[in-house]
Structure formats: C-alpha cells, structure tokens
Coordinates of C-alpha atoms and ligand atoms in Angstrom, one line a residue:
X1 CA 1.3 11.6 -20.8
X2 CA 2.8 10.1 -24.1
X3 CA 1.2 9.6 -27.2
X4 CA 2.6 8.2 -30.1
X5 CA 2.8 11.0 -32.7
X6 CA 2.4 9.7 -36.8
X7 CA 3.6 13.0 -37.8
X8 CA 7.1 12.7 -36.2
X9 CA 6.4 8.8 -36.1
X10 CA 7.8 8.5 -32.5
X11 CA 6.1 8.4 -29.3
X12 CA 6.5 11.8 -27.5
X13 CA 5.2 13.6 -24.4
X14 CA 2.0 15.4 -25.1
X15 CA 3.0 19.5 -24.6
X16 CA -0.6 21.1 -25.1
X17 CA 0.1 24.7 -26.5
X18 CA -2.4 26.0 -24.1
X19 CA -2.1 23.9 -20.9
X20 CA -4.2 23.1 -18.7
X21 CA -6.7 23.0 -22.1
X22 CA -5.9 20.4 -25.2
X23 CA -7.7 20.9 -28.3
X24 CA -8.6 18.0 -30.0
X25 CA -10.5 16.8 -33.5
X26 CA -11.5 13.7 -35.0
X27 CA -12.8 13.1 -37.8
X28 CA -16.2 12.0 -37.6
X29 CA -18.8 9.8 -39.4
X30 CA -20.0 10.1 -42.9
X31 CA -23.8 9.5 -42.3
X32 CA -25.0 7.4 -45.1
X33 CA -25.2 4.4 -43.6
X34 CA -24.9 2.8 -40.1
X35 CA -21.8 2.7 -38.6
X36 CA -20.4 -0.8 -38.4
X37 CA -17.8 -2.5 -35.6
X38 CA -14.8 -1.2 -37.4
X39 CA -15.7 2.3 -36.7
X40 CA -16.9 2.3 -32.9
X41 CA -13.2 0.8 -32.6
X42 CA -12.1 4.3 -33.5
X43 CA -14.5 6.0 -31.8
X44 CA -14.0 4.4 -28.3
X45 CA -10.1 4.3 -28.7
X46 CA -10.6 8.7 -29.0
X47 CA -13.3 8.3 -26.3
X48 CA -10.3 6.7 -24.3
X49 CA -7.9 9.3 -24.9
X50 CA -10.1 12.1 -24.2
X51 CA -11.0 10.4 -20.4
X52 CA -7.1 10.1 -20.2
X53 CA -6.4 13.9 -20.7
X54 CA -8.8 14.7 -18.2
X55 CA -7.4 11.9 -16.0
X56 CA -4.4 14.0 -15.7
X57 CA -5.6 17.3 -15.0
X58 CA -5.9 18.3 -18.9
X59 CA -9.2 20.3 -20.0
X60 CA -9.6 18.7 -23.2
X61 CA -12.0 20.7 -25.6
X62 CA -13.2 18.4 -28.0
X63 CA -14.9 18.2 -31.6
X64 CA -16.0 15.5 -33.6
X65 CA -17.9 16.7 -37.3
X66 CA -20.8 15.2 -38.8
X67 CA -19.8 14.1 -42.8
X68 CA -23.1 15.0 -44.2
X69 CA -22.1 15.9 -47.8
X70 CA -19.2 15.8 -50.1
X71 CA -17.9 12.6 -49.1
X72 CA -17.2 10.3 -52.4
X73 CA -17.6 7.0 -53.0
X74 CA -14.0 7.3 -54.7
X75 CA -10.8 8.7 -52.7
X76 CA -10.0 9.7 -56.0
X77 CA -12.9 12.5 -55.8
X78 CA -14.9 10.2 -58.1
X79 CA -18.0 8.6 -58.2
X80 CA -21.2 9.5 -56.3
X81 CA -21.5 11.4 -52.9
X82 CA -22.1 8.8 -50.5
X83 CA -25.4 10.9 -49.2
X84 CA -26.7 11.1 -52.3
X85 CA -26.0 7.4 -53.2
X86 CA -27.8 6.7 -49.5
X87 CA -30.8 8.9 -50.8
X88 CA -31.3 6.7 -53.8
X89 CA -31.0 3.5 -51.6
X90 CA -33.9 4.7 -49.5
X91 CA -35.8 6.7 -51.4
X92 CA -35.4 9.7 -49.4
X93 CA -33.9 12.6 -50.2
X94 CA -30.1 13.2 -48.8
X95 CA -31.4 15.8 -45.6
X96 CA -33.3 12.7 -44.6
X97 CA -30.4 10.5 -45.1
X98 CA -28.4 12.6 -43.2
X99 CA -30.7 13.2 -39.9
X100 CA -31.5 9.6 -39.6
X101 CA -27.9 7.9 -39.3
X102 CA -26.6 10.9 -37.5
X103 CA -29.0 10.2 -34.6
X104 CA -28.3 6.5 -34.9
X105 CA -24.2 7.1 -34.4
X106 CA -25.3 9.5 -31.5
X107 CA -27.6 6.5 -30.0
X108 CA -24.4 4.3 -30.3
X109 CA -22.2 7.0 -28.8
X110 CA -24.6 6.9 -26.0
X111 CA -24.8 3.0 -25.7
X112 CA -21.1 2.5 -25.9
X113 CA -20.5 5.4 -23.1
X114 CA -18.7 7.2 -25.2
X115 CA -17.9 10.9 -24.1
X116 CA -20.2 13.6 -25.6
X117 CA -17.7 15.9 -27.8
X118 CA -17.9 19.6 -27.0
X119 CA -19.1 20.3 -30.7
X120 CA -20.4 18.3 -33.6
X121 CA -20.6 20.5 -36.1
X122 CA -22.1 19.5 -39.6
X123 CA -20.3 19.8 -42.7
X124 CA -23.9 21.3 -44.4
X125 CA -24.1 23.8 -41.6
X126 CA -20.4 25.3 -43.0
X127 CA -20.4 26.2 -46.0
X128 CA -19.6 29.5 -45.8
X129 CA -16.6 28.8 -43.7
X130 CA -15.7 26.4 -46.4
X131 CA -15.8 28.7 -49.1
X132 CA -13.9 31.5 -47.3
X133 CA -10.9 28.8 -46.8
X134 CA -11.2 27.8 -50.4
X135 CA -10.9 31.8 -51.4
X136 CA -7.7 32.2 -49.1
X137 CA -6.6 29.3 -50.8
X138 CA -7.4 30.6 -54.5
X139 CA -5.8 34.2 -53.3
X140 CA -2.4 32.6 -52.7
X141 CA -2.5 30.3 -55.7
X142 CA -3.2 26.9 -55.0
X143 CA -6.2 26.3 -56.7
X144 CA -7.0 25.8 -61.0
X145 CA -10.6 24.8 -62.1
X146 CA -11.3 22.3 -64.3
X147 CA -14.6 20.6 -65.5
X148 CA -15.8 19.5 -62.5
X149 CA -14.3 21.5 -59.8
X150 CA -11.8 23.5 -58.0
X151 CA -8.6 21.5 -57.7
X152 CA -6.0 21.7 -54.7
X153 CA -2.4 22.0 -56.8
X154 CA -0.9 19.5 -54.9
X155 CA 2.6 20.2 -56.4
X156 CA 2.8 23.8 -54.7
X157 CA 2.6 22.6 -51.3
X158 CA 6.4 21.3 -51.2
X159 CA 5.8 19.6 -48.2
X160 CA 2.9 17.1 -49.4
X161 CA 4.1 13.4 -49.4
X162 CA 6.0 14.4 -46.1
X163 CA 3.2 13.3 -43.9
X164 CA 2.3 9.7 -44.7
X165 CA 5.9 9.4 -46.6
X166 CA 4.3 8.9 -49.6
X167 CA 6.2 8.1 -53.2
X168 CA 4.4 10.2 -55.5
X169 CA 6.1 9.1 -58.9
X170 CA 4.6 5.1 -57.6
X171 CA 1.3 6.8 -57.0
X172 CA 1.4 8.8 -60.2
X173 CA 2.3 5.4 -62.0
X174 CA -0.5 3.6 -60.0
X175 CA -2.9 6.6 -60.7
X176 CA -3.0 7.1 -64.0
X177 CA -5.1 5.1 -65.8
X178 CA -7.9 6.1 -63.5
X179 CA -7.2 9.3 -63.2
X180 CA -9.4 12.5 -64.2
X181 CA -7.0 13.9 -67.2
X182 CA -7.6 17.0 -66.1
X183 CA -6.2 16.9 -63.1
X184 CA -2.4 18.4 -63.2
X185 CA -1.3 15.7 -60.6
X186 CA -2.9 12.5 -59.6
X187 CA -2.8 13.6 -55.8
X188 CA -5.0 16.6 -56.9
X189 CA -8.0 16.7 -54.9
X190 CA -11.6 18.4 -54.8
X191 CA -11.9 21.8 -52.7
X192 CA -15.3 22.4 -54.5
X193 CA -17.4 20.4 -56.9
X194 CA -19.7 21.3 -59.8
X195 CA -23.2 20.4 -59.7
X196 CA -23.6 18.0 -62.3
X197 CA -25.6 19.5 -65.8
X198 CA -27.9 16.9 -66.2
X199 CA -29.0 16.3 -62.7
X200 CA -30.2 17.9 -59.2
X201 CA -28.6 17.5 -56.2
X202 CA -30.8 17.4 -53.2
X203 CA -27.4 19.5 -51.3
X204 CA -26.2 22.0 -53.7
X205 CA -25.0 25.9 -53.1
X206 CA -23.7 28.7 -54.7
X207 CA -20.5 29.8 -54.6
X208 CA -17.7 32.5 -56.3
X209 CA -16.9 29.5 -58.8
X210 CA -20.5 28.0 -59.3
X211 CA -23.1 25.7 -58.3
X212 CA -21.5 23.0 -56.1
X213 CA -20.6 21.6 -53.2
X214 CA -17.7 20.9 -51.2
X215 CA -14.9 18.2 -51.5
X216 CA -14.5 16.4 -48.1
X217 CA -11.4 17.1 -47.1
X218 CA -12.0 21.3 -46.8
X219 CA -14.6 20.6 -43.9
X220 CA -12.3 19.4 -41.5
X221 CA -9.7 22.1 -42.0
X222 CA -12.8 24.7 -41.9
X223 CA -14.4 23.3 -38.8
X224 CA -11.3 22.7 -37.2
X225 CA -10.0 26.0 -37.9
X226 CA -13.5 27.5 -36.6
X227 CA -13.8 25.7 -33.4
X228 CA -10.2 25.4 -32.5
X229 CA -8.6 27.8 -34.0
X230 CA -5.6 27.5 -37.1
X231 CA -3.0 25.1 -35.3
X232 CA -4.6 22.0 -32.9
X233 CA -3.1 20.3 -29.9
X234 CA -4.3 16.8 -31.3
X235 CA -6.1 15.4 -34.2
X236 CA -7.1 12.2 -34.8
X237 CA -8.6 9.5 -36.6
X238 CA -8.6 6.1 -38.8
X239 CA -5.0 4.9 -39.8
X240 CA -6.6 4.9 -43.4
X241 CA -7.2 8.9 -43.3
X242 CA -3.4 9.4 -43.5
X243 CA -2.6 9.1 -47.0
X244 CA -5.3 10.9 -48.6
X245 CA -7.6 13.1 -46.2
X246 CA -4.7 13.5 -43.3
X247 CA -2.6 14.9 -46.1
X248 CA -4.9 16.9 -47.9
X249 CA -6.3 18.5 -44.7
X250 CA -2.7 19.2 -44.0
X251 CA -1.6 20.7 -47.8
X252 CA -4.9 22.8 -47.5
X253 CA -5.2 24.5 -44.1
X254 CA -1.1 25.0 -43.5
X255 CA -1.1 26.7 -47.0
X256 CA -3.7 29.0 -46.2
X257 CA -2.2 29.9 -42.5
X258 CA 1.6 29.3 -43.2
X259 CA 0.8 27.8 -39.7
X260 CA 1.6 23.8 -38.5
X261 CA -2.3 22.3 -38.3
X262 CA -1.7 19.8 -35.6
X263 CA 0.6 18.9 -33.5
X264 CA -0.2 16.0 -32.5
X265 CA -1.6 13.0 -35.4
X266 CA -3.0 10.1 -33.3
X267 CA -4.3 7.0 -35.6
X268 CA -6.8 4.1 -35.0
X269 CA -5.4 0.9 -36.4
X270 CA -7.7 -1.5 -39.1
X271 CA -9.7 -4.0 -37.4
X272 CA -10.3 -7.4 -39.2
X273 CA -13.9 -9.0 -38.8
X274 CA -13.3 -12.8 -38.3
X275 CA -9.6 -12.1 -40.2
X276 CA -11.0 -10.4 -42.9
X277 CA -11.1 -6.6 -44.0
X278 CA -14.3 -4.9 -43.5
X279 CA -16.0 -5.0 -46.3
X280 CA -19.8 -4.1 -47.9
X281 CA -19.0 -7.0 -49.9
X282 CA -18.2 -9.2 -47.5
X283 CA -21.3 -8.7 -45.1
X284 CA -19.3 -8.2 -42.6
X285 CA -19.3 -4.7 -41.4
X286 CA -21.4 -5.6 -38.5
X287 CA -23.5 -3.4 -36.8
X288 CA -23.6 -2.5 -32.9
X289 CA -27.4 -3.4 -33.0
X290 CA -27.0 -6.8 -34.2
X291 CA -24.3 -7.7 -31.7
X292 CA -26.5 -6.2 -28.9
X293 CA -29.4 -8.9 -30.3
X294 CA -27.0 -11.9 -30.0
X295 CA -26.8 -10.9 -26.1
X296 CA -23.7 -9.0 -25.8
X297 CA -24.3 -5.6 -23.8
X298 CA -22.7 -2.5 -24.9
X299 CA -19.8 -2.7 -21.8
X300 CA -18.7 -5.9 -22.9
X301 CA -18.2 -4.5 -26.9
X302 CA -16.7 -1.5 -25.4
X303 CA -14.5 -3.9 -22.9
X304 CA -13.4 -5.8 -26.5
X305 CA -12.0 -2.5 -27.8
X306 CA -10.5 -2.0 -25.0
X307 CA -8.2 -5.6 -24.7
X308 CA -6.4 -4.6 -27.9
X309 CA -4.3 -1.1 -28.8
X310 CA -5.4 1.0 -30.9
X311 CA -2.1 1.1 -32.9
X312 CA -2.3 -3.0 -33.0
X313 CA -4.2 -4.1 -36.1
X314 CA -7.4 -5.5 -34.0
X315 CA -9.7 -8.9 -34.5
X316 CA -13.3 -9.0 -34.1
X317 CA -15.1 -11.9 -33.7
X318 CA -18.2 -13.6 -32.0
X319 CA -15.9 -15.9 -29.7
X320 CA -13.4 -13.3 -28.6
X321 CA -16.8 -11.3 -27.8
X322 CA -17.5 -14.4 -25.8
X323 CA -13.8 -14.0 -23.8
X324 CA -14.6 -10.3 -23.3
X325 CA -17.8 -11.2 -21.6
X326 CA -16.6 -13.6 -19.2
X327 CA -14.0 -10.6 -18.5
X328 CA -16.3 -8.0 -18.0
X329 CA -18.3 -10.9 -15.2
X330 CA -14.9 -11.2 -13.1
X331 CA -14.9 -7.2 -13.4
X332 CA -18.2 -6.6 -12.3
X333 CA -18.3 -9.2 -9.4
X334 CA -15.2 -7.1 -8.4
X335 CA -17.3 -4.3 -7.9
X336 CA -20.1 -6.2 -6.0
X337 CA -17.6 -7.3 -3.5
X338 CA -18.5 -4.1 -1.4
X339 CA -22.0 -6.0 -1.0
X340 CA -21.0 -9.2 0.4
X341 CA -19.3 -10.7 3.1
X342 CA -16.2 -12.9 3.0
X343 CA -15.1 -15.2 4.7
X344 CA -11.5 -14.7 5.5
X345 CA -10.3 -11.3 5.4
X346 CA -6.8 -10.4 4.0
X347 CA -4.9 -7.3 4.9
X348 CA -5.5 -4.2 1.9
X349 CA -5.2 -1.0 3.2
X350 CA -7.5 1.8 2.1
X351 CA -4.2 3.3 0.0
X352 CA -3.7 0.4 -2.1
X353 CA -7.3 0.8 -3.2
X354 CA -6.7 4.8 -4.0
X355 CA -3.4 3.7 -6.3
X356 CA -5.6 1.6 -8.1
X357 CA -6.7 4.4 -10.8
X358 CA -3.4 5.7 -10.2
X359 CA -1.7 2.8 -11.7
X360 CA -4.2 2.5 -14.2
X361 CA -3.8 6.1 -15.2
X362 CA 0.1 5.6 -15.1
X363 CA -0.5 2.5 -17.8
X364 CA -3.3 4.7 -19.9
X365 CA -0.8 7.2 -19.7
X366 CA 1.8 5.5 -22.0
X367 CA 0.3 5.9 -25.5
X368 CA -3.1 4.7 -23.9
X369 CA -2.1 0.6 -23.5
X370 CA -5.5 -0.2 -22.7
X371 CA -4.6 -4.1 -23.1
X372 CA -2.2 -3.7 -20.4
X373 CA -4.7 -1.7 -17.8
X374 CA -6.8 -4.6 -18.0
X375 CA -4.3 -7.1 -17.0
X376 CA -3.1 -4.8 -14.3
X377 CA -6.7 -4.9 -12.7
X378 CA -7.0 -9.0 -13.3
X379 CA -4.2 -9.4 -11.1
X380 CA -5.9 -6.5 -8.8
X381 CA -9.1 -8.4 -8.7
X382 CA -7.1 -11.8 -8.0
X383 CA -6.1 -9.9 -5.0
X384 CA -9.5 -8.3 -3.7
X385 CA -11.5 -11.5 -4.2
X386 CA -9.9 -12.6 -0.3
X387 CA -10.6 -9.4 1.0
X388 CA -13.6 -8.5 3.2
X389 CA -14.8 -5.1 2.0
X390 CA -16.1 -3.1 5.2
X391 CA -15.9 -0.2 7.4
X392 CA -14.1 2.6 6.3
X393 CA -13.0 0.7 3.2
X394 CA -16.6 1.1 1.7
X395 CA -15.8 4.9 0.9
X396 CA -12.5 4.2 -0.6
X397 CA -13.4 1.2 -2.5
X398 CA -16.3 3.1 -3.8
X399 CA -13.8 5.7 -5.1
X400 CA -11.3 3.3 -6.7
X401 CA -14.3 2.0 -8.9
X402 CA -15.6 5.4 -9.9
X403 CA -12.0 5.8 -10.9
X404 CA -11.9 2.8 -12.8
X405 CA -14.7 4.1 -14.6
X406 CA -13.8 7.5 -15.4
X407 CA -10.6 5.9 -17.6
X408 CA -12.2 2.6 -19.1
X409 CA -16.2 3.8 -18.9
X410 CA -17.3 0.2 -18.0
X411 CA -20.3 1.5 -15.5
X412 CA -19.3 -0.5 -12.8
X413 CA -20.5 2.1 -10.6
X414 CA -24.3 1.6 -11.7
X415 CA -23.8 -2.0 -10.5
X416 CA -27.0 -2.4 -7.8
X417 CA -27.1 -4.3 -4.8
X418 CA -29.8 -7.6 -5.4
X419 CA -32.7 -8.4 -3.2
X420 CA -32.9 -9.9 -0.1
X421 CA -35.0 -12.7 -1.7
X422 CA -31.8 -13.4 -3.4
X423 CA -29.6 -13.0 -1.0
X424 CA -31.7 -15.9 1.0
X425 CA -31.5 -17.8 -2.4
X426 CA -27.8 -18.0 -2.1
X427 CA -28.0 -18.8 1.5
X428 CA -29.9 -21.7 0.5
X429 CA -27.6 -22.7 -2.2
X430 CA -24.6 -22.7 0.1
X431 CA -26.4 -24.9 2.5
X432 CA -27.7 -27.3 -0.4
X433 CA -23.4 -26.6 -1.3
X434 CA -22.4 -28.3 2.3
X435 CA -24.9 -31.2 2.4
X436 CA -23.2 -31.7 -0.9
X437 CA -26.4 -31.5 -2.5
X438 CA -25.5 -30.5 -6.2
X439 CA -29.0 -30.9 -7.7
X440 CA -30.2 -28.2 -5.5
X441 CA -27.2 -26.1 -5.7
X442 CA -27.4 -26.0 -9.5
X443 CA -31.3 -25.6 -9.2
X444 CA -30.7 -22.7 -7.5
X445 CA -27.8 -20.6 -9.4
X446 CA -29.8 -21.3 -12.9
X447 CA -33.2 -19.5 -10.7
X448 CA -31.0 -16.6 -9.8
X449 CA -29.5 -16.7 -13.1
X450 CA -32.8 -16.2 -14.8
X451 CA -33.3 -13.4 -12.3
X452 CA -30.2 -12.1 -13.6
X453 CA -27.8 -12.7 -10.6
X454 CA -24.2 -15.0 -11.6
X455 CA -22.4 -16.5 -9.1
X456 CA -18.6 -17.4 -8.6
X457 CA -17.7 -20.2 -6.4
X458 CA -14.1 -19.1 -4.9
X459 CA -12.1 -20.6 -1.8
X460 CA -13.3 -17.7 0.2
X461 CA -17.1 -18.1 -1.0
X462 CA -19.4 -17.3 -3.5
X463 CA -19.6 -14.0 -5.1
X464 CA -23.2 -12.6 -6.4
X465 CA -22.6 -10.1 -9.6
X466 CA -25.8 -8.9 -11.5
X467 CA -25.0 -10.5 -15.3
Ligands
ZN1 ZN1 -11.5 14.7 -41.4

C-alpha cells in the first residue's frame, strides 16, 4: 500500500516498523463546540485509511485524543482556551463543556460508521505525562519561562521550518506586530501556561513551574508517545496542522527522544462549504445533525466524503449531497439484486464477484483514491444490473458486499429483504406497466415509496431497493 507522505512530500510504500501492526494517531477534536462538515471530512478520510490497512493484512493499532483543554483560540498561543470560552457561552463550567461535545463527536463517529479507535485518551486525563515531557525538554535546554508560560526555543531545534518548508524570516516579518514581546522567536510556542492572576480557571494544575495548564501541542507528543511509543508508523490529521501543531509536535517530542516521531504524515485537505472557507462567521460550518434533518442519511454524507480525495481541496454543498444520494440508491439496489429475479441472465462467474473488493482494495490501496473506487463499482453495478443472482452465487455475492463494506463502510450489508405485500405491489405495478396503464403504475411506486421501497425501471426489469 502507498501513501502519500507530507514529510518527504512524495508518495511512498507504507513499511510499518513493526509489521503486521501499524501504529497510527490523529489528532482529534477540540470539544468546545460541535463538530461541523469540514471535520467529519477528516475524520472519515482516517476512518478510510485505517479499513485499508486492515484490508491488507495490517493490524493497525489506532488512537485518536480528546482536546479538552489548552487549545487557544489563537495559533499564536493567545487568546482564550476554547473550553473555557465554551464554558462562558453556556454557562457551564469547562468539565461540562468538555463531556457534552465529546459524546456528541462519539454519536457522530457512530452515525457516520466510523471505526472505533483503539484509545481516546483525553488531554485532562495526562497531565502528568505532559509535565514529565515538558521536564525532559527543560533538562536538555529547550525551554525559557516568561510571563505567561514555559516557551518551546524554537531556534534550538535546527531542524524546525524543515517540515512544512516554512520561511521563518517571512513569518518573523508577518509575526511581529502581534507577537508576545517576550517571546525570543515568533514560532515560540506554549509547553505550559500560567494561570491567569486575576481569574480562576475551572482546569488548572500544579506543576514544577506553577499553576497552569498545558499548551496544545505537548498532548499529542505525550499521548502519542504513551500509547505508541517514541517514533509512530503514521500520524495524521488536517492539512492546516502542518505549519504550526505538525511542526511543534515534531520540534518537541524529536528533541526530547533524539528519535524521528512519525514516519509517515498523512494530511486531510480543506473543504469549502458552498465555495467558501468554513467559517463561524460565515454560518456555514454545518453540523451532521442539521444535514440529517434535511433527509440526508448518514451513508449518503459519508458516500460524499468518499467521491472526492482527501488530498483534493473538497466542495460541500446541498446539491452535490443530492448527486451522492442518488449514488448511494444505484449502490444499494445493487445490493438488493440478490433478492429479486431478472429477467435475462448474463454470464458472471462467482470469481469476478470475489475480485470485486480485490480491485477495490487494489484502487484504496494507492494513496486511498476513494473517487476512483466508486467509479470502478458504477461500471461494476452497470454490469450486475443483467445478471440473475442465484444458486451458488448467493454466498459469493453476499461476500463481495461485505467486502465492499469493510473498505467504504456504506452498510450495504444491513440492506433487508421487503415484504411480500410489496413484493405483490410491484407485481401489480408491472402488470398496470404492460397494459400501459401509467396512472396506476405511478400510483403504485409513490405507495411503496412512502413505505420506503424505490424502484428502478431497467431493460431487464425493475429493481426494488429500500430508500
Ligand atoms: Zn495533535
């Protein structure tokens, strides 16, 4: 399997240091507010690679954290914590915050089929293990205190503006008249905060250096570090982590191990909301729940991540959705075609259906091109629609669309057979069909329709789906 691989910028073969097992983190929510449509892009595009590794024999061992403190409103460690800013907006206190949107992003994990990770550690629940890394840091050097904090000395890891190929004069030149004056370099960032003076935290611990809490970036290097141990087979995220947190988890936890981090950086492309950035401002970071109320199930959102790659800046919007569900109809009355009979039956031996997931995993396994899996099994559905399902075929066609569900998670197995009442329904439609009696006909599909049933009228009859 090949991945492409931001740190050497190439796509390479994926050589886990521990094969058959692959180690892999991403960087998980910050839980202050619900996650919107831009984020479950990134979270089903890792959900993808993770069903590919297993796919291909690969024991994949994976972690996702829970942000629930530390995160600023600023990349420039300024401004509020996000949790405690969520606190204020609600009136609760930032433990509350914290427990409420985390089990909303596990419901939506669980809605969009997305694979539970092996540990979701919270960021709250390490402290200790942060504070040990900061002190391994401190020992060798890299840290100086000022005001407000403990400060990462960016210009003693030689390697910083390596990973995202950053200029670091431009940034100092753009920095600067934002920048905390203290700092000794604008790319400077936060290992521990300072409580403020003149106000309580609701999160807030003691540590060597003070009352605090910790910058963002040391909880992924700590929890990494903890569940995975010091260097990682993959880790991944948002394309927008690799300036800032991607490099600072980097400076941090290969200066305290002298050890490579990751060896693998896989990156979720932006995704635009009807062509526009997502934004609070804009109103547009939607929210799965409010697609789910305009009628869109959670396959057919997850089938709309899926139709573009993830290293392809992506387009949401309420008529795509639209495309995707009409998709997701042809894919599911492919999988009810072991149901119903046809009426001319074309020759497809029980192999070609086996090197259906085959091919699909062959297409995953290329730097996971989803879009081009899909079109693959259009032109394989094309093909099955002639094809009488029966006998021995049941078994392997059976198989061929748990395997398409192990790599895309679309539940097309769940798919049910309908009634017999229905069935007779679209006996009677075809009959109303032949005496060309389209009042009927139509009379009939919008009943089963209503009973949730679609049909699709082909040359070698109709299909029944469940919608
Ligand atoms: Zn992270």
């Amino acid at each position: 399997m090949r991945l492409y691989n931001t740190l050497t910028r190439k796509v390479e073969k994926v050589k886990p240091l521990q094969q058959p097992k692959v180690t892999v983190y991403t960087c998980g929510p910050t839980v202050y507010d619900y996650a919107h449509i831009g984020h479950w892009f990134n979270y089903v595009r890792m959900d993808t690679l993770i069903r590919v590794l297993k796919a291909n024999q690969l024991q994949p061992e994976w972690v996702v954290n829970i942000t629930d403190v530390g995160h600023l409103v600023s990349d420039a460690d300024e401004g509020e914590d996000k949790l405690e800013k969520g606190a204020k907006r609600e009136g609760k206190t930032a433990w509350e915050i914290a427990k409420f949107y985390t089990n909303d992003f596990l419901e939506g994990m669980k809605l969009l089929n997305i694979s539970h990770p092996d540990n979701m550690p919270r960021a709250t629940e390490h402290i200790t293990e942060q504070i040990e890394l900061i002190k391994r840091l401190d020992k060798k050097g890299y840290t100086y205190i000022i005001d407000d904090g403990v400060y990462y000395d960016t210009s003693k890891f030689e390697a910083y503006s390596d990973f995202a190929q950053l200029d670091l004069e431009e940034q100092q030149a753009v920095m600067r008249v934002a920048r905390n004056p203290q700092k000794r370099q604008p790319a400077d960032f936060a290992l521990w905060k300072f409580s403020p003076k003149d106000a309580k935290r609701d999160m807030e611990w003691d540590s060597p250096w003070g009352k605090g809490f910790p910058g963002w970036h040391i909880e992924c290097s700590a929890m990494s570090m903890k569940y995975l141990g010091p260097t990682i087979d993959i880790h991944s995220g948002g394309i927008d982590h690799v300036p800032v947190h991607h490099t600072n988890e980097i400076a941090q936890s290969e200066a305290a191990t002298g050890q490579r981090f990751a060896n693998y950086w896989l990156h979720s492309n932006h995704v635009m909301v009807e062509g526009q950035k997502i934004s609070k401002s804009l109103g547009n970071s939607i929210r799965l729940k409010e697609i789910i109320d305009k009628g869109f199930s959670p396959e057919v959102v997850r089938l709309h991540i899926l139709e573009s790659h993830y290293r392809s800046q992506s387009q949401f919007s309420w008529s795509s959705l639209e495309a995707s569900k009409n998709r997701l109809q042809d894919l599911r009355a492919l999988a009810s075609l072991r149901w119903q009979p046809r009426k001319v039956s074309h020759d497809y031996g029980t192999g070609a259906l086996e090197d259906v997931p085959a091919e699909l995993l062959n297409i995953m396994s290329e730097d996971l091109n989803t879009p081009q899996a899909l079109a693959f099994l259009s032109r394989v559905s094309t093909q099955l629609l002639a094809v009488h399902i029966e006998g021995d075929m049941v078994d392997h066609f059976e198989a061929m669309i748990r395997g398409i569900d192990d790599l895309l998670g679309l539940k097309l197995s769940d798919i049910k057979d309908i009634s017999e009442e229905q069935k007779k329904l679209i006996g009677k439609r075809d009959e109303a069909r032949e005496k060309q009696d389209w009042e009927q006909s139509d009379k009939i599909r919008d009943e089963l329709a209503s009973q949730g049933v679609g049909l699709q009228d082909h040359p070698h009859g109709v299909i029944w789906f469940p919608l």
